[in-house]
Short mmCIF file of C-alpha atoms and ligand atoms in Angstrom, two decimals:
data_model
loop_
_atom_site.label_atom_id
_atom_site.label_comp_id
_atom_site.label_asym_id
_atom_site.label_seq_id
_atom_site.Cartn_x
_atom_site.Cartn_y
_atom_site.Cartn_z
CA MET A 111 0.35 -22.78 0.58
CA GLY A 112 2.05 -18.91 1.27
CA LEU A 113 1.40 -16.39 -1.13
CA LYS A 114 3.71 -15.29 -4.11
CA ASN A 115 4.99 -11.64 -4.86
CA LYS A 116 4.84 -10.81 -0.93
CA LEU A 117 6.13 -6.83 -0.25
CA LYS A 118 9.40 -6.96 0.45
CA LEU A 119 10.28 -5.61 4.16
CA ALA A 120 13.33 -3.79 5.43
CA ILE A 121 12.28 -2.84 8.88
CA PHE A 122 14.68 -0.06 10.79
CA ILE A 123 15.32 0.05 14.18
CA SER A 124 17.45 1.27 16.73
CA GLY A 125 16.53 -0.84 20.35
CA ARG A 126 14.53 -3.10 21.53
CA GLY A 127 12.53 -3.84 18.11
CA SER A 128 9.25 -5.27 19.77
CA ASN A 129 7.31 -3.79 17.15
CA MET A 130 9.96 -6.09 14.44
CA LEU A 131 8.79 -8.69 16.09
CA SER A 132 4.80 -8.55 15.54
CA ILE A 133 5.73 -8.19 12.12
CA MET A 134 7.83 -11.19 12.04
CA ASP A 135 4.75 -12.83 13.50
CA ALA A 136 2.86 -11.37 11.76
CA CYS A 137 4.98 -12.55 8.58
CA ASN A 138 5.62 -16.44 9.97
CA GLU A 139 1.32 -16.57 9.16
CA PRO A 140 1.60 -18.35 5.29
CA ASN A 141 -1.19 -15.85 3.76
CA PHE A 142 -0.15 -12.81 5.24
CA PRO A 143 0.94 -10.13 2.08
CA ALA A 144 4.83 -9.53 2.80
CA GLU A 145 8.04 -10.98 4.04
CA ILE A 146 11.37 -9.23 5.66
CA SER A 147 13.92 -9.11 4.23
CA VAL A 148 16.24 -7.10 5.67
CA VAL A 149 15.92 -5.72 9.71
CA LEU A 150 18.57 -2.44 9.72
CA SER A 151 19.81 -0.79 12.48
CA ASN A 152 22.27 2.49 13.39
CA ASN A 153 22.35 1.50 16.53
CA PRO A 154 24.79 -2.03 16.75
CA GLU A 155 23.34 -2.83 20.37
CA ALA A 156 19.69 -3.07 19.27
CA ALA A 157 18.50 -5.66 21.03
CA GLY A 158 16.05 -6.16 18.17
CA ILE A 159 19.56 -6.85 15.99
CA ILE A 160 19.97 -10.28 17.61
CA SER A 161 16.25 -11.27 17.74
CA ALA A 162 16.89 -10.81 14.23
CA SER A 163 19.65 -13.07 13.45
CA ASN A 164 18.22 -15.81 15.96
CA ALA A 165 15.21 -16.11 13.04
CA GLY A 166 17.51 -16.18 10.39
CA ILE A 167 16.84 -12.41 9.23
CA ALA A 168 19.26 -10.78 7.30
CA SER A 169 20.39 -7.95 9.17
CA GLU A 170 22.53 -4.56 8.16
CA ILE A 171 24.53 -1.95 11.07
CA VAL A 172 24.92 1.36 10.05
CA ASN A 173 26.51 2.90 12.70
CA HIS A 174 25.99 6.53 12.63
CA LYS A 175 28.62 7.21 15.00
CA GLU A 176 31.01 6.38 12.04
CA HIS A 177 29.46 9.03 9.68
CA ASP A 178 30.06 12.45 9.82
CA SER A 179 27.41 13.85 8.01
CA ARG A 180 23.85 12.44 7.05
CA GLU A 181 24.52 12.72 3.83
CA SER A 182 27.25 10.03 4.25
CA PHE A 183 24.96 8.27 6.89
CA GLU A 184 21.84 7.70 4.38
CA SER A 185 24.12 7.08 1.20
CA GLU A 186 25.30 4.23 3.13
CA ILE A 187 22.05 3.32 3.89
CA GLN A 188 21.08 2.94 0.58
CA ARG A 189 23.98 0.94 -0.69
CA LYS A 190 23.02 -1.94 2.22
CA LEU A 191 19.39 -1.60 0.72
CA LYS A 192 20.25 -2.04 -2.80
CA LYS A 193 21.91 -5.50 -1.45
CA HIS A 194 18.43 -6.46 -0.36
CA ASP A 195 15.14 -7.14 -2.60
CA VAL A 196 13.39 -3.93 -0.71
CA ASP A 197 9.37 -2.61 -1.40
CA LEU A 198 8.80 -0.84 1.45
CA ILE A 199 10.43 0.71 4.44
CA VAL A 200 8.97 0.19 7.74
CA LEU A 201 10.78 2.46 10.63
CA ALA A 202 9.26 0.94 14.03
CA GLY A 203 11.51 2.92 16.88
CA PHE A 204 14.39 3.81 14.13
CA MET A 205 15.63 6.92 16.07
CA ARG A 206 17.24 9.11 13.54
CA ILE A 207 15.90 11.67 11.27
CA LEU A 208 16.11 10.51 7.74
CA THR A 209 16.20 13.81 5.40
CA PRO A 210 13.71 14.87 2.62
CA GLU A 211 16.25 13.95 -0.06
CA PHE A 212 16.41 10.17 1.30
CA ILE A 213 12.37 10.17 1.92
CA GLU A 214 12.06 12.11 -1.63
CA GLN A 215 14.28 8.17 -2.82
CA TRP A 216 11.28 6.49 -1.36
CA PRO A 217 7.84 8.01 -2.63
CA ASP A 218 4.71 6.79 -0.10
CA LYS A 219 7.61 3.75 0.57
CA ILE A 220 8.80 4.65 3.49
CA ILE A 221 6.02 4.35 7.16
CA ASN A 222 6.30 4.80 10.24
CA ILE A 223 4.63 4.12 13.58
CA HIS A 224 4.24 6.97 16.30
CA PRO A 225 3.07 6.54 19.74
CA SER A 226 0.31 9.13 20.17
CA LEU A 227 -2.96 9.97 17.34
CA LEU A 228 -1.27 12.16 15.38
CA PRO A 229 -1.32 14.93 14.62
CA GLU A 230 -1.41 15.57 18.03
CA TYR A 231 2.18 15.21 20.50
CA LYS A 232 4.12 14.87 17.49
CA GLY A 233 8.12 14.07 18.71
CA LEU A 234 8.60 13.19 21.76
CA ASN A 235 7.55 12.03 25.39
CA THR A 236 4.22 11.54 24.13
CA HIS A 237 2.49 9.50 26.76
CA GLU A 238 3.86 12.24 29.48
CA ARG A 239 2.09 15.10 28.01
CA ALA A 240 -1.30 13.53 27.29
CA ILE A 241 -0.69 12.64 30.74
CA ASN A 242 -0.12 16.37 31.60
CA ASP A 243 -2.58 17.60 29.50
CA GLY A 244 -5.52 15.79 31.29
CA LYS A 245 -6.28 13.55 27.60
CA SER A 246 -8.91 10.45 28.63
CA GLU A 247 -7.34 9.04 24.96
CA ALA A 248 -3.96 8.18 23.38
CA GLY A 249 -2.99 6.20 20.94
CA CYS A 250 -0.82 5.28 17.73
CA THR A 251 -0.53 6.09 14.03
CA VAL A 252 0.94 4.20 11.05
CA HIS A 253 1.31 6.96 8.59
CA PHE A 254 3.81 7.80 5.45
CA ALA A 255 7.09 9.53 6.66
CA SER A 256 7.04 13.00 4.98
CA ALA A 257 10.06 15.51 4.91
CA GLU A 258 8.73 17.04 8.28
CA LEU A 259 8.43 14.97 10.88
CA ASP A 260 5.64 12.62 12.21
CA SER A 261 3.79 14.50 9.83
CA GLY A 262 2.84 12.41 6.80
CA GLU A 263 -0.45 10.56 5.61
CA ILE A 264 -2.18 8.52 8.50
CA ILE A 265 -2.53 5.25 7.35
CA LEU A 266 -4.15 3.96 10.50
CA GLN A 267 -5.15 4.62 14.10
CA ARG A 268 -5.80 2.57 17.45
CA LYS A 269 -7.12 4.34 20.69
CA VAL A 270 -6.74 2.95 24.31
CA PRO A 271 -8.36 5.03 26.54
CA ILE A 272 -6.19 6.91 29.29
CA LYS A 273 -6.78 5.85 32.63
CA ASN A 274 -6.66 7.11 36.34
CA GLY A 275 -3.27 7.05 37.93
CA ASP A 276 -1.93 6.22 34.65
CA THR A 277 1.74 7.20 34.27
CA PRO A 278 4.40 7.49 31.16
CA GLN A 279 4.88 3.68 31.50
CA THR A 280 1.57 2.07 32.08
CA LEU A 281 -0.53 4.11 29.09
CA ALA A 282 3.18 3.70 26.61
CA ALA A 283 2.60 -0.47 27.73
CA ARG A 284 -1.24 0.03 27.02
CA VAL A 285 -0.61 1.58 23.55
CA LEU A 286 2.40 -0.18 22.66
CA GLU A 287 0.13 -3.57 22.71
CA GLN A 288 -1.97 -1.98 20.10
CA GLU A 289 1.00 -0.75 18.46
CA HIS A 290 1.57 -4.44 17.69
CA VAL A 291 -2.10 -4.46 16.29
CA ALA A 292 -1.51 -1.48 14.04
CA TYR A 293 1.52 -2.11 12.18
CA PRO A 294 0.68 -5.74 10.64
CA LEU A 295 -3.00 -4.44 9.70
CA ALA A 296 -1.33 -1.38 7.83
CA ILE A 297 1.41 -3.70 6.32
CA LYS A 298 -1.65 -5.96 4.64
CA LEU A 299 -3.51 -2.97 4.10
CA LEU A 300 -0.60 -1.36 1.85
CA ALA A 301 0.45 -4.52 0.57
CA SER A 302 -3.05 -4.95 -1.11
CA SER A 303 -3.21 -0.93 -2.34
CA LEU A 304 0.54 -1.14 -3.31
C1 LIG B 1590 7.45 2.43 20.08
O1 LIG B 1590 6.99 2.87 20.58
C2 LIG B 1590 7.59 3.03 18.28
O2 LIG B 1590 5.71 3.56 18.71
C3 LIG B 1590 8.50 4.13 18.63
O3 LIG B 1590 9.40 3.94 18.75
C4 LIG B 1590 9.00 2.79 20.03
C5 LIG B 1590 9.69 1.67 19.35
O4 LIG B 1590 9.44 0.71 20.19
N1 LIG B 1590 8.45 5.05 17.33
P1 LIG B 1590 9.77 -1.07 19.50
O5 LIG B 1590 11.84 -0.44 19.70
O6 LIG B 1590 9.30 -1.48 18.65
O7 LIG B 1590 9.88 -2.05 20.66
#
């Protein structure tokens, strides 16, 4: 018997969708306290959209290129979200910045995963920057989204070593393995506190 009253997720993606897949796998466990209501992509060609459809999960595309302002793009996202039952928005490689106005409409209901140990290395090219700085540790952070990029309250982090000879690619792969553990864990944590 599975759990009733599961946390209903909207997963926002832009590309590959490997974090979405790890959450999907977790949601397939009967006792996992969340389920995916919809996967939304701004990119009609995101590989993750095909994976979601193949798994029978509802998906929506809101192509930012078809909107001449962020407001219009985000209104369309809100319209799509209204069609589905959504408790929590999970940003998983969603490559569009959401406006403070959008974030305020979902207070403490939007989470993001970032491939660094925040507050270090906000923004892009996190692995390259950590290697160039001679750091010995990297990792990932699940945090609440806030008006400022990569800056909301931290929910959890997982660390990995940076090894001699690491390239941004080898380090990214090591961190990604931990992302796939961290995101389901963070969602489970939130489900028990919401
Ligand atoms: C991940 O590294 C995530 O931390 C970052 O974007 C990447 C998305 O990868 N925000 P995927 O689409 O989940 O495979």
